[in-house]
Coordinates of C-alpha atoms in Angstrom, one line a residue:
M649 CA 0.0 0.0 0.0
V650 CA 1.4 3.4 -1.0
Y651 CA 0.9 6.3 1.5
K652 CA -0.8 9.3 0.0
P653 CA -1.1 12.4 2.1
R654 CA -4.5 13.9 2.4
W655 CA -5.0 17.6 1.8
F656 CA -7.8 20.0 2.5
F657 CA -8.5 23.7 2.4
S658 CA -9.2 26.0 5.4
N659 CA -9.2 29.8 5.3
Q660 CA -8.2 29.6 1.6
Q661 CA -5.0 27.7 2.6
L662 CA -4.0 24.2 1.7
Y663 CA -3.1 22.0 4.8
S664 CA -1.9 18.5 5.0
V665 CA -3.3 16.1 7.6
S666 CA 0.1 16.1 9.5
E667 CA -0.1 20.0 9.8
V668 CA -3.7 19.8 11.2
T669 CA -2.7 17.0 13.6
K670 CA 0.2 19.2 14.9
Q671 CA -2.2 22.2 15.3
M672 CA -4.6 20.0 17.2
A673 CA -1.9 19.1 19.6
S674 CA -1.4 22.8 20.5
V675 CA -3.1 24.6 23.3
L676 CA -4.1 28.3 23.2
V677 CA -2.2 30.0 26.0
G678 CA -2.5 33.6 25.1
Q679 CA -4.0 36.3 23.0
F680 CA -2.8 39.9 22.2
H681 CA -3.0 42.6 19.6
A682 CA -0.2 43.7 17.3
R683 CA 0.0 46.8 15.2
D684 CA 1.8 47.3 11.9
A685 CA 3.6 50.4 10.6
E686 CA 0.4 51.6 8.8
G687 CA -1.6 51.3 12.1
R688 CA -3.6 48.2 11.3
V689 CA -4.3 46.0 14.4
Y690 CA -4.1 42.2 14.2
P691 CA -5.4 39.8 16.8
V692 CA -2.6 37.2 17.5
H693 CA -3.1 33.9 19.2
E694 CA -0.2 32.2 21.1
F695 CA -0.1 28.4 21.1
Q696 CA 2.0 25.9 23.1
E697 CA 2.5 22.3 22.0
S698 CA 0.7 20.1 24.4
Q699 CA 3.4 17.4 24.1
P700 CA 6.8 19.0 23.7
D701 CA 9.1 17.3 21.1
E702 CA 12.0 15.4 22.6
A703 CA 14.2 16.8 19.9
Q704 CA 13.7 20.2 21.5
G705 CA 14.9 18.9 24.8
G706 CA 11.4 18.7 26.2
Q707 CA 11.1 22.5 26.1
P708 CA 7.6 23.8 25.2
V709 CA 7.3 24.9 21.6
I710 CA 5.5 28.3 21.2
T711 CA 3.8 29.2 17.9
Y712 CA 1.8 32.3 16.9
R713 CA -1.1 32.7 14.4
L714 CA -3.5 35.4 13.5
A715 CA -7.1 34.7 14.5
I716 CA -7.8 33.9 10.8
G717 CA -5.1 31.3 10.8
D718 CA -2.1 33.1 9.1
R719 CA 1.2 32.1 10.6
V720 CA 3.2 34.7 12.6
K721 CA 7.0 34.6 13.2
H722 CA 8.3 35.9 16.5
L723 CA 11.3 38.1 15.8
G724 CA 12.1 38.7 19.5
G725 CA 10.8 41.0 22.2
D726 CA 7.6 42.6 21.0
N727 CA 8.3 42.2 17.3
F728 CA 6.5 39.8 15.0
E729 CA 6.2 39.2 11.3
L730 CA 3.4 37.8 9.1
V731 CA 5.0 34.8 7.3
Q732 CA 3.1 35.1 4.0
S733 CA 3.3 38.8 3.5
G734 CA 6.4 39.8 5.5
V735 CA 4.5 42.6 7.3
Q736 CA 6.2 43.4 10.5
M737 CA 4.1 44.2 13.7
T738 CA 4.7 45.2 17.3
R739 CA 2.7 43.8 20.2
T740 CA 0.6 46.6 21.8
S741 CA 0.1 47.0 25.5
S742 CA -3.3 46.1 26.7

């Protein structure tokens, strides 16, 4: 039997089953707003892997996504970047 990955669309993006399984293993641990240089505000969700990968030394893996599902890269401190567009944002104080 040949393994064929399954794919599906969500929020106009193509995801594999393994990506979805990984997302399902994450727990929402925080929410905040970030603002770009043009003043647009983005709701950002912070996720932590529910079962840390042993390759990471058992340390929790933190990922960030917009509320609509777009991936966000943490640049350090309060600085973030949208992966698809490269737009840089700064966390706003609540």
